[in-house]
XYZ file of N, CA and C in Angstrom:
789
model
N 145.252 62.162 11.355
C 144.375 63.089 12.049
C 143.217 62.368 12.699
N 143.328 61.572 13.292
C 142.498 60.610 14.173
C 142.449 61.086 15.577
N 140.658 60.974 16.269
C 140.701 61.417 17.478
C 142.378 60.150 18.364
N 141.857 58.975 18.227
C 142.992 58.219 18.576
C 144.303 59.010 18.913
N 144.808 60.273 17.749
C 146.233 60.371 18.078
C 146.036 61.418 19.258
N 145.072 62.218 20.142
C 144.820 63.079 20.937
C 144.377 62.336 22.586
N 144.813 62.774 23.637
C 144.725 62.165 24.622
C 143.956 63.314 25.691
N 142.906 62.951 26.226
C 142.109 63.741 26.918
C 142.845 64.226 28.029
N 142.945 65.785 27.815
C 143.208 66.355 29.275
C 142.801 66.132 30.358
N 143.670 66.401 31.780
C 143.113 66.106 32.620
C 142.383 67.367 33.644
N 141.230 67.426 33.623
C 140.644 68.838 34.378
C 139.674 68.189 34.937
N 139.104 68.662 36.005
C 138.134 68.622 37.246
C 136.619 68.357 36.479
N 135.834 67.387 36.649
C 134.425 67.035 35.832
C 133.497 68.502 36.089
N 133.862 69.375 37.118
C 133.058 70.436 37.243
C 133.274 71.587 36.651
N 134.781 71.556 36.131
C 135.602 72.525 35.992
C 135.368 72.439 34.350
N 135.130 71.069 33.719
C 134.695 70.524 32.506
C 133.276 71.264 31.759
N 132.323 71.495 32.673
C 131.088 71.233 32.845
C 130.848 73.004 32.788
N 131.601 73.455 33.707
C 131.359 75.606 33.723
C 132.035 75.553 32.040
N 133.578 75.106 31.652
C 134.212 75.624 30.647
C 133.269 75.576 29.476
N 132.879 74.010 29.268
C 131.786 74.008 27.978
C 130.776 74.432 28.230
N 129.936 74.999 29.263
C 128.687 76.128 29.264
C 129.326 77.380 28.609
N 130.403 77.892 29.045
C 131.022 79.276 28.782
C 131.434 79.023 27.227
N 132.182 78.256 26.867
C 132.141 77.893 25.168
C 131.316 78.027 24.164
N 130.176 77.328 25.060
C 129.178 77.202 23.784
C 128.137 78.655 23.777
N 128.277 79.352 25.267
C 127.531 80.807 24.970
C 128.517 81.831 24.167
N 130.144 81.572 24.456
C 130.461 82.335 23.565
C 130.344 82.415 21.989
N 130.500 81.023 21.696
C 130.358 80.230 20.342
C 129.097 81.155 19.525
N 128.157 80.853 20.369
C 126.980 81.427 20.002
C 127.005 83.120 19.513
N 127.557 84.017 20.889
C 127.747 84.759 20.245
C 128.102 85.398 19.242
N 129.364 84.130 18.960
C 130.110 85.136 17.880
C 129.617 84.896 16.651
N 128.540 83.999 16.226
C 127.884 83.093 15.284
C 126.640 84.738 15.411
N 126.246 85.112 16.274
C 125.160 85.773 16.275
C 126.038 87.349 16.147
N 127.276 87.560 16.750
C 127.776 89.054 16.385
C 128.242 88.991 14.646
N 128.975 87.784 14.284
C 129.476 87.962 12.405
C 128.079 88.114 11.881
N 126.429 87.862 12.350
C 125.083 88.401 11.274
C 125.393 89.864 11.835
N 125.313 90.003 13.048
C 124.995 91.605 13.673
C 125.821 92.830 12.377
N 127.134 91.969 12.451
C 127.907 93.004 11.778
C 127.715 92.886 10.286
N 126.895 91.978 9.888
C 126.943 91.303 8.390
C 128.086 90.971 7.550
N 128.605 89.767 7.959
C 129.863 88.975 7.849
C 129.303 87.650 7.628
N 128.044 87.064 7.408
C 127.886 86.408 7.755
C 127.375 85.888 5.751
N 127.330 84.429 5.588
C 127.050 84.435 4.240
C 125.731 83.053 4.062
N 124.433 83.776 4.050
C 123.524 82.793 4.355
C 123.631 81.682 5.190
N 123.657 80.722 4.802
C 123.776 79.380 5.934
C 124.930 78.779 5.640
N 125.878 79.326 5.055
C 127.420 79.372 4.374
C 127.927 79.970 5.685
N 129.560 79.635 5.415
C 130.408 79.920 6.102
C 130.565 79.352 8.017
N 131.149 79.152 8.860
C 131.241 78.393 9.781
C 132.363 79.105 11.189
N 131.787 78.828 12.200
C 132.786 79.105 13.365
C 133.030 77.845 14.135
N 134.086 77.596 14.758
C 134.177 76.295 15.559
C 134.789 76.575 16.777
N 134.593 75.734 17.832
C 135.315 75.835 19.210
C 135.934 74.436 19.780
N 136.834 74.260 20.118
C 137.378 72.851 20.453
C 136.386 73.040 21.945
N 135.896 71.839 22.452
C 135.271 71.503 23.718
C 136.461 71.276 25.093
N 136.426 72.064 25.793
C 137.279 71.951 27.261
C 137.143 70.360 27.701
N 138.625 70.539 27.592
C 139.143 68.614 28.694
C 139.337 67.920 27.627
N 139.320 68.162 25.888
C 139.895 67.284 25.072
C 140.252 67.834 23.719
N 141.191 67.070 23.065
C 141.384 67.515 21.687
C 140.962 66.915 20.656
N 139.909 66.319 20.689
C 139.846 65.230 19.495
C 137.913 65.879 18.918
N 137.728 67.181 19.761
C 136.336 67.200 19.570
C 135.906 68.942 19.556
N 135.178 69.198 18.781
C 134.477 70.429 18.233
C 133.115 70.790 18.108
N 132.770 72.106 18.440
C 131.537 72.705 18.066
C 131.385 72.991 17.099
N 130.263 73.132 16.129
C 130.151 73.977 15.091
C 128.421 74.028 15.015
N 128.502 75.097 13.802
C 126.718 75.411 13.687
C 125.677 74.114 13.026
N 124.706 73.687 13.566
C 123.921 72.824 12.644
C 123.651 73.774 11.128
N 124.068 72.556 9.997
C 124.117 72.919 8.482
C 122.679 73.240 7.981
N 122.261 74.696 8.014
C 121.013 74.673 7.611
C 120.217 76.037 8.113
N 120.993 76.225 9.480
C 120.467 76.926 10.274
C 121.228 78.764 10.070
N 120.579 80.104 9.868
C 121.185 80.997 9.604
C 121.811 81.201 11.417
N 123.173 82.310 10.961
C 123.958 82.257 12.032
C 122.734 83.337 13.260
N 121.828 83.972 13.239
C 120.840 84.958 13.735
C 120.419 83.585 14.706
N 120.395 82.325 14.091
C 119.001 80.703 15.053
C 120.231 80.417 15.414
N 121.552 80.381 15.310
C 122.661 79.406 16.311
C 122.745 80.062 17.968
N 121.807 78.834 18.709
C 122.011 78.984 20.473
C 123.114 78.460 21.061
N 123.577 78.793 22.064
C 124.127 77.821 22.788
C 124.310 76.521 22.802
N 122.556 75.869 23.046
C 122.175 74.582 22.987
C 122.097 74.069 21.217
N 121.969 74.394 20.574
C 121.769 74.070 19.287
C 122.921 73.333 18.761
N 124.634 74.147 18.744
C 125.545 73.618 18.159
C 125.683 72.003 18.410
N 126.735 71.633 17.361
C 126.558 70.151 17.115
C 128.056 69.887 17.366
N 128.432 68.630 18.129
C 129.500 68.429 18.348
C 129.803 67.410 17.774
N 131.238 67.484 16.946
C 131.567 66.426 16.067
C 132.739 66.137 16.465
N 133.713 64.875 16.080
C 134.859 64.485 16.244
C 135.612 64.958 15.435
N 137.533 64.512 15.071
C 138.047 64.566 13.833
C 138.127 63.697 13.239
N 137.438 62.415 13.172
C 137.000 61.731 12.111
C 135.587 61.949 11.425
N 134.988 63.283 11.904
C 133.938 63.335 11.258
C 132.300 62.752 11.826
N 132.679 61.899 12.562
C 131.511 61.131 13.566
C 130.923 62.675 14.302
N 129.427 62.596 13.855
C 128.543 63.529 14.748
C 128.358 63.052 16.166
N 128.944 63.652 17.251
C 128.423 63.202 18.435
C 127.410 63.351 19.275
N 127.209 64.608 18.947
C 125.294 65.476 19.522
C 124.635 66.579 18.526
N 123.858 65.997 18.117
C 123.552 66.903 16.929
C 121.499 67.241 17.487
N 121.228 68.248 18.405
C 120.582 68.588 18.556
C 119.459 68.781 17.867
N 119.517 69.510 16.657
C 118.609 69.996 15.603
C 118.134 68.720 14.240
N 119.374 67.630 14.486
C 119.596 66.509 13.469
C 119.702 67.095 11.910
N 120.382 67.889 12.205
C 120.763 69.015 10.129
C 122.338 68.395 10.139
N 122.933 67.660 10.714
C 124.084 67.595 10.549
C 125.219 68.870 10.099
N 126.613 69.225 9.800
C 127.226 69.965 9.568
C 127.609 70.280 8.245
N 127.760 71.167 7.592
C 128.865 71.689 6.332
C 129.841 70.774 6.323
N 129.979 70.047 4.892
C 131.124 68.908 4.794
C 132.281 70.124 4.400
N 131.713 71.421 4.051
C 133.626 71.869 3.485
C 133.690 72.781 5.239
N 132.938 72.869 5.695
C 133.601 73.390 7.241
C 134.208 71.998 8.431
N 133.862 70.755 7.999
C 134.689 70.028 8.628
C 135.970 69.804 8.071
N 136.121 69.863 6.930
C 137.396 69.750 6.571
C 138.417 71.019 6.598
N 137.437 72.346 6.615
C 138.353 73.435 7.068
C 138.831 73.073 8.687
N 138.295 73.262 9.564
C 138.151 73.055 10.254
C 138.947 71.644 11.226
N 138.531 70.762 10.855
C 138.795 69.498 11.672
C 140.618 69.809 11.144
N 141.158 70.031 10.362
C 142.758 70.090 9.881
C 143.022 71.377 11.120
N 142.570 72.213 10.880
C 142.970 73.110 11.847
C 143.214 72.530 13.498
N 141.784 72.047 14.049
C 141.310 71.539 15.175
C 142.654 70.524 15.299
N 143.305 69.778 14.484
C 144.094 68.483 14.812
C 145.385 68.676 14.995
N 145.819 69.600 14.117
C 146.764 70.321 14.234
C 147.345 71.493 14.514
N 146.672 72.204 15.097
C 146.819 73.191 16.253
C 146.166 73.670 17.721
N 146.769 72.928 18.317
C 145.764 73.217 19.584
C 146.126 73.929 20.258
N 146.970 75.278 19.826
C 146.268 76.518 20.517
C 145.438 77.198 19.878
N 144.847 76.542 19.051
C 144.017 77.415 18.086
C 142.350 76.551 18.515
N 141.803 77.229 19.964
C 140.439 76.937 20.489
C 139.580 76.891 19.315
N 139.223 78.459 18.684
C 138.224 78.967 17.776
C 138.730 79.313 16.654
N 137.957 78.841 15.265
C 138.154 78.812 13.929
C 137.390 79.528 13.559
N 137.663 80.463 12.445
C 136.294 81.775 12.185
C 136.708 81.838 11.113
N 135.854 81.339 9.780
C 136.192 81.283 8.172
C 135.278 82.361 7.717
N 134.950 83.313 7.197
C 134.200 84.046 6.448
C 134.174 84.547 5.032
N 133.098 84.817 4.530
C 133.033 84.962 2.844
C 132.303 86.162 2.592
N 133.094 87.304 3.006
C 132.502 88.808 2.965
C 133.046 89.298 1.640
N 131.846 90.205 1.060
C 132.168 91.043 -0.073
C 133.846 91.251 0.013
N 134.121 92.136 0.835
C 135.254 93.079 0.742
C 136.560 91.845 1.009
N 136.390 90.797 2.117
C 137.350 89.924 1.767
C 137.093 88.974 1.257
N 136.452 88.637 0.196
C 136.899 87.953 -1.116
C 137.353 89.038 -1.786
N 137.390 90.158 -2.087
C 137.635 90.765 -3.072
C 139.263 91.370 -2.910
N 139.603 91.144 -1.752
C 140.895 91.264 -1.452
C 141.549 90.101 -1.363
N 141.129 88.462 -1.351
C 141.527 87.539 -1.370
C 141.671 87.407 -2.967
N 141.052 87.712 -3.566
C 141.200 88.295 -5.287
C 142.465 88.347 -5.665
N 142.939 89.463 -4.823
C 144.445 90.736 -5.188
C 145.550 89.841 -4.916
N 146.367 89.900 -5.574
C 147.395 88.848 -5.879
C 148.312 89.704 -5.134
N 148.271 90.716 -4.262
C 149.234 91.020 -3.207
C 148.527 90.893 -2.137
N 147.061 90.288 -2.100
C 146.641 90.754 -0.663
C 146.475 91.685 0.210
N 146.600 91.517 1.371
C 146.296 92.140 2.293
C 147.386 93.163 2.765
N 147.345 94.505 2.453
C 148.194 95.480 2.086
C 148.353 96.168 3.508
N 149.920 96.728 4.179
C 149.759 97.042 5.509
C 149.527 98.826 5.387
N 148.182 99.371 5.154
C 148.249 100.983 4.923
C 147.457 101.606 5.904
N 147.316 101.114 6.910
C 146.263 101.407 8.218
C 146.557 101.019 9.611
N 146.198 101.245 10.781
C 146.639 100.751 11.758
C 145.861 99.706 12.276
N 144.358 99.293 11.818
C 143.863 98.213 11.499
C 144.622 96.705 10.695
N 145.006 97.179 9.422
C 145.829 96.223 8.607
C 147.344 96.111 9.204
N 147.916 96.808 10.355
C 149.267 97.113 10.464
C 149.124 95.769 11.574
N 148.260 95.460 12.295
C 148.642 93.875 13.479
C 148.796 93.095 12.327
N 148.694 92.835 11.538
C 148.910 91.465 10.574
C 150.001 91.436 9.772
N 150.786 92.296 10.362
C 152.350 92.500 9.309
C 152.884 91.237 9.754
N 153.523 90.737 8.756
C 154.335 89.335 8.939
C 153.361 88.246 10.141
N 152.476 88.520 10.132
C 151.733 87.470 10.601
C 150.209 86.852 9.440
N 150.524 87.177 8.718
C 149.881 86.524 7.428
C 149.841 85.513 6.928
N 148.675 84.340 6.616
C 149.489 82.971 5.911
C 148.889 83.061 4.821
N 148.925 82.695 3.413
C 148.415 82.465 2.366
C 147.686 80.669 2.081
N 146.595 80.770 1.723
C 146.339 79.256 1.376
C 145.990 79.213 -0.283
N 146.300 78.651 -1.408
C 145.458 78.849 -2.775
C 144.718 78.018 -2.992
N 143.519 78.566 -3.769
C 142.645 78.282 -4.079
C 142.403 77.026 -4.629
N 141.254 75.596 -4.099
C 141.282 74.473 -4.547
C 140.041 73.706 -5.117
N 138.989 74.938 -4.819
C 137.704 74.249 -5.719
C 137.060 74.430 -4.012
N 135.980 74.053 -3.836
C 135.001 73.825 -2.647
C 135.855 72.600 -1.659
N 135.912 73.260 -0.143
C 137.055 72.471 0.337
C 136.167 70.997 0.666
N 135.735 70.215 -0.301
C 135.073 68.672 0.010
C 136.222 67.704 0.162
N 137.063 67.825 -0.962
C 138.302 67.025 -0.572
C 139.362 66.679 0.681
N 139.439 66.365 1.571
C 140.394 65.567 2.893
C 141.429 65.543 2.211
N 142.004 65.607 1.475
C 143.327 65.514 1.527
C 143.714 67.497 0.925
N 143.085 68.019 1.227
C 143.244 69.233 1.285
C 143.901 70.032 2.574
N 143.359 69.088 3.458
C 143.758 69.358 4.999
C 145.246 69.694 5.466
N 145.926 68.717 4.671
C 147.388 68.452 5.024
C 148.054 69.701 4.587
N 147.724 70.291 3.227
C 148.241 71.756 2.877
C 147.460 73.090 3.231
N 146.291 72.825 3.389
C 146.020 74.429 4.647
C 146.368 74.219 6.040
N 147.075 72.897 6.682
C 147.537 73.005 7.811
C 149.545 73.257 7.658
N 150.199 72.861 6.161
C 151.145 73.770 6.208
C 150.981 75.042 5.637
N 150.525 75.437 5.132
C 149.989 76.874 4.765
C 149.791 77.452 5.538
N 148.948 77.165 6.596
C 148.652 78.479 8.219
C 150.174 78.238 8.656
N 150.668 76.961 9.168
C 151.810 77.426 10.260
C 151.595 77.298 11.354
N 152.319 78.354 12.209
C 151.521 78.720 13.427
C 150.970 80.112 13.505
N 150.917 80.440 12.568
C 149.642 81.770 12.289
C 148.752 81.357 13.087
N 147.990 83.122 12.939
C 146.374 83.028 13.236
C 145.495 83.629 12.503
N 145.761 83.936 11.049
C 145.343 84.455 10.389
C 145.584 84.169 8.790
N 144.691 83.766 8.225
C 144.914 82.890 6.730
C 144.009 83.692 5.848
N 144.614 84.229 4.689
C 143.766 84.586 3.337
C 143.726 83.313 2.469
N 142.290 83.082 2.605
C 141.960 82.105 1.650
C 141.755 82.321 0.118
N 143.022 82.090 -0.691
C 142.914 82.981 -1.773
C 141.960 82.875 -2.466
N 141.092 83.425 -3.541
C 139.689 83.637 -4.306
C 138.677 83.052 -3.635
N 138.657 82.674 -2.401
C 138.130 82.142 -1.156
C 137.184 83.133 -0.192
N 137.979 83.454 0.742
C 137.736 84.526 1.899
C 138.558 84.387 2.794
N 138.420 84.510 4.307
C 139.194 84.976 5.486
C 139.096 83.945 6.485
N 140.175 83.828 7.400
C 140.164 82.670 8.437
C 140.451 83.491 9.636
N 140.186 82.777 10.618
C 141.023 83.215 11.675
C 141.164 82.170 12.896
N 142.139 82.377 13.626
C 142.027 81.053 15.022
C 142.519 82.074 15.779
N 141.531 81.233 16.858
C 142.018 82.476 18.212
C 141.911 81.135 19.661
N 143.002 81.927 20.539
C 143.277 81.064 21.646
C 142.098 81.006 22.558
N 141.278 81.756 22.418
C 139.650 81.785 22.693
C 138.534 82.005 21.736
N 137.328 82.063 21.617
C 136.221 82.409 20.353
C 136.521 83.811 20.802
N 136.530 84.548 21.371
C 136.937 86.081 21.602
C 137.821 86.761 20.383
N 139.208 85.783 20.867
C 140.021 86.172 19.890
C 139.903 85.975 18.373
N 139.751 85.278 18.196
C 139.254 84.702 16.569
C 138.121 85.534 16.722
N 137.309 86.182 17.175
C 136.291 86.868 16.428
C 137.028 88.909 16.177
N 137.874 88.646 17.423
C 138.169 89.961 17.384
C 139.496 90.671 16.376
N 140.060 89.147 16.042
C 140.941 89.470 14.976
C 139.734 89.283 13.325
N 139.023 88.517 13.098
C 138.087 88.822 12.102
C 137.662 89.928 11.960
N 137.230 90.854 12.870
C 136.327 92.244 12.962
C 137.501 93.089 12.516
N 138.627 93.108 13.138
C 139.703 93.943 12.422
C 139.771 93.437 10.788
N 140.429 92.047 10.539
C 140.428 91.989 9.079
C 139.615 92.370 8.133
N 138.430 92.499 8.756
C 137.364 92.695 7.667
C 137.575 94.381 7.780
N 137.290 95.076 8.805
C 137.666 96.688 8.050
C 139.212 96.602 7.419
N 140.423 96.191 8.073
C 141.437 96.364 6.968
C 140.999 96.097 5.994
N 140.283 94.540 5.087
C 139.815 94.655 4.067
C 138.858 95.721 3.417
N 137.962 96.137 4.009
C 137.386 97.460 3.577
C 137.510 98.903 3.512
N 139.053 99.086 4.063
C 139.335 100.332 3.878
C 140.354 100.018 2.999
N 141.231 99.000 2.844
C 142.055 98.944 1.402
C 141.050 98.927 0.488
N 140.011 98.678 0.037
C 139.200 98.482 -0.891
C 138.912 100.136 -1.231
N 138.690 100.822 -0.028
C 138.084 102.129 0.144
C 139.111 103.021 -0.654
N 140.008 102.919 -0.114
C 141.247 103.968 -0.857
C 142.128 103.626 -2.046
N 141.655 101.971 -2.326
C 142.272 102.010 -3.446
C 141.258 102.865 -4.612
N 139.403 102.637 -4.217
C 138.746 102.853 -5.379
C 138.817 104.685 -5.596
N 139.540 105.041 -4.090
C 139.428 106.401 -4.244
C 140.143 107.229 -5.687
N 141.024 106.356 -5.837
C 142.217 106.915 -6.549
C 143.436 108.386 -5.830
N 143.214 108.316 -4.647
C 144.058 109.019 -4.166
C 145.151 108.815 -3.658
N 146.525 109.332 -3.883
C 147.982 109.107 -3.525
C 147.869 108.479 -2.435
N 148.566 106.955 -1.900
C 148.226 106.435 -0.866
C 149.523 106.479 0.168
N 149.357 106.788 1.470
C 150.621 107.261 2.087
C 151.409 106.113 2.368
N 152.558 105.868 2.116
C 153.112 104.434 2.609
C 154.196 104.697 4.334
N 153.756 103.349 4.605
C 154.161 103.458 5.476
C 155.655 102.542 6.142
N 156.354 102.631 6.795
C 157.623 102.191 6.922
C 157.501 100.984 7.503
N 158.402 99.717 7.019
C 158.512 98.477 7.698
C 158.814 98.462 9.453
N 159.285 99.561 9.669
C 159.571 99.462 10.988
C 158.009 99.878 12.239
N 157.495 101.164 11.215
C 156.548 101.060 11.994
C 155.463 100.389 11.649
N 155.545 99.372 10.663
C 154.391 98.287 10.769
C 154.377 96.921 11.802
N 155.462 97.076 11.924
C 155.964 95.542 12.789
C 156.151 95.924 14.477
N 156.196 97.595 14.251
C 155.948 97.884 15.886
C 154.138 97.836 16.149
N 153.388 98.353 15.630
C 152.517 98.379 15.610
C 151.691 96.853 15.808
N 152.226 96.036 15.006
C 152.139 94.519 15.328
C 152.025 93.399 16.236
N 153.613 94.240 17.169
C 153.891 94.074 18.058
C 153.342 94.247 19.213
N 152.525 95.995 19.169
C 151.756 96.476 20.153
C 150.549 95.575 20.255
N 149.902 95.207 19.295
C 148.757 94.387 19.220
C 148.908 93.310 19.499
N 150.394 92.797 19.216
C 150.703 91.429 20.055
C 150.068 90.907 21.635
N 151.182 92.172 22.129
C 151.255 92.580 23.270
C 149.939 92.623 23.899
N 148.785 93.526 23.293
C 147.558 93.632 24.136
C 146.839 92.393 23.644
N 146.662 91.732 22.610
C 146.150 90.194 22.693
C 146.835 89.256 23.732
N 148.316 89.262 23.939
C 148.507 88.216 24.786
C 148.139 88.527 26.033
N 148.027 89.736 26.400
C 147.702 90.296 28.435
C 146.523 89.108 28.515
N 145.703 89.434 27.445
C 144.418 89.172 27.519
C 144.385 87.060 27.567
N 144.833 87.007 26.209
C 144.937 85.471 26.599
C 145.966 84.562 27.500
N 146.910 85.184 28.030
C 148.343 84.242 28.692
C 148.480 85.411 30.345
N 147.509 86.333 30.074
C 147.907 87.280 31.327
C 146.505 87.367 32.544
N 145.759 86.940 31.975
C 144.244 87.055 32.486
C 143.884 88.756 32.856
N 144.584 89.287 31.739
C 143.919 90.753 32.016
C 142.411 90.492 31.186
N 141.756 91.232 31.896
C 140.038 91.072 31.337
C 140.038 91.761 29.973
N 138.690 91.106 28.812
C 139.147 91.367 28.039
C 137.406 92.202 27.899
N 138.058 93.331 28.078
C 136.775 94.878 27.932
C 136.115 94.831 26.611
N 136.658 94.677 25.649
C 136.077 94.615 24.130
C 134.599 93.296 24.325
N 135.679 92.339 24.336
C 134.323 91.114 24.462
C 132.927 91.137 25.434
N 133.693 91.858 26.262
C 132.625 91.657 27.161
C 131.191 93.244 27.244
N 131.773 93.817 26.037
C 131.393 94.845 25.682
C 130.362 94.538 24.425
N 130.596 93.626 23.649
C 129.956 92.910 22.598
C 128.678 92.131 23.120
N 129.529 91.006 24.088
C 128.128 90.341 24.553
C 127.141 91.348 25.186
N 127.620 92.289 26.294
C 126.197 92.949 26.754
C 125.489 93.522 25.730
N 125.725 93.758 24.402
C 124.680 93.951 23.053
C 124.162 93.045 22.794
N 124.433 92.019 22.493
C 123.651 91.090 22.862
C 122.768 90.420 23.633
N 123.182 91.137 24.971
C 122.148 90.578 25.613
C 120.851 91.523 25.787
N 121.337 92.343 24.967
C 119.751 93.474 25.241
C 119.746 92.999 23.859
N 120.005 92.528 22.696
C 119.385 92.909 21.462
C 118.626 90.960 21.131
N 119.949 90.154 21.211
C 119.485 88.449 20.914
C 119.459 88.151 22.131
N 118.766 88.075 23.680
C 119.525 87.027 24.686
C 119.029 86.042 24.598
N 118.491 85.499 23.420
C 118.288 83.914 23.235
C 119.632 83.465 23.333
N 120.395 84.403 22.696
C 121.339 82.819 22.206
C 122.686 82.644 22.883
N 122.525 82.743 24.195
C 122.643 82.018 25.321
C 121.777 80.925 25.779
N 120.709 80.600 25.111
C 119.960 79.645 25.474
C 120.167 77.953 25.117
């Protein structure tokens, strides 16, 4: 997992230059929408973005800083050997978010944005030794697109990498068991917008299990259509260039509530 084994794309120095402005304001956002929604776990937990025109290199939050202070300009760009390359704030990064992270970053590159979180409701479903249960039309996109990773102590160890990168697959979505929640998305959009779903599936299985009320089950067929449908409207969006109304519905809250952090 050496930048060495990755070979820099070839794209236009200007074309370089708009993509990582647009990266790092989205980055930001979504670092500033997981506090909005409170997903966020003190100066714990981490989002990442691979940088446009190469694979060997990543954004993430300076280690120290709550996700409410992550700007634009602030994030810190590191390699996959770990070498800090611009570290703005000089706090350096989370050693267990480079190793989440940099395994992901090396070995999947359609996977732009990494979104790990440590919310009440999903740890407490990363708990449940069945997981993530399909009883909603929220929880129903993640039918058979689920990966499991188990639990290994605080991810400090590197050689951890090699089995949460066969554990995801080519998923985009990982329960980190007694852990919390992952996600990769072919943009920071996506990885944030499949997080926002997991986390209510996680909180409405939580909801109706504590209800104790008869829970309606639902049929394999229409979980995997349903799946499908969500397939379908994620890919328009990333492989079709249909505009994506949700995101761009998020940031304008942002920009009336944080527009620092575009800055």
């Amino acid at each position: 997992m050496t930048s060495a084994a990755h070979n820099t794309a070839k794209v236009w120095p200007a074309a370089v230059e708009d993509q990582t402005r647009q990266i790092r304001i989205d980055l930001a956002a979504a670092y500033r929408l997981i506090h909005r929604l409170g997903l966020d776990d003190s100066i714990y937990t981490h989002i990442s973005a691979r940088l446009p025109g190469r694979q060997d290199r990543f954004l993430i939050n300076p280690y120290g800083l709550r996700f409410e202070e992550v700007t634009a300009s602030n994030l810190v760009t590191v390699d996959l050997d770990g070498n800090v390359i611009d570290d703005p704030m000089d706090l350096g990064i989370n050693p267990a978010g480079f190793t989440i992270h940099s395994a992901i970053h090396a070995a999947r590159h359609d996977a732009i944005c990494v979104l790990h979180t440590h919310t009440v409701a999903g740890v407490a479903i990363a708990c449940q030794k069945r997981g993530l249960l399909p009883l909603n039309q929220w929880s129903l996109q993640f039918t058979d697109c689920l990966a499991y990773h188990d639990y290994e102590g605080i991810a400090l160890d590197l050689d951890e990498r090699s089995r949460l990168v066969a554990d995801l697959g080519d998923k985009f979505v990982m329960v980190l068991r007694n852990h919390g929640m992952l996600t990769c998305g072919r943009s920071v959009a996506e990885a944030f917008k499949l997080m926002h779903n997991l986390e209510r599936s996680c909180r409405a299985q939580l909801a109706v299990q504590s209800s104790g009320a008869e829970i309606i089950e639902l049929s394999a067929g229409v979980a995997r259509k349903t799946a499908g449908q969500y397939a379908s409207f994620y890919d328009a969006i990333e492989t079709n260039g249909v505009p994506d109304s949700e995101w761009a519905a998020f940031k304008r809250m942002l920009e009336r509530t944080d527009p620092d952090f575009a800055n």
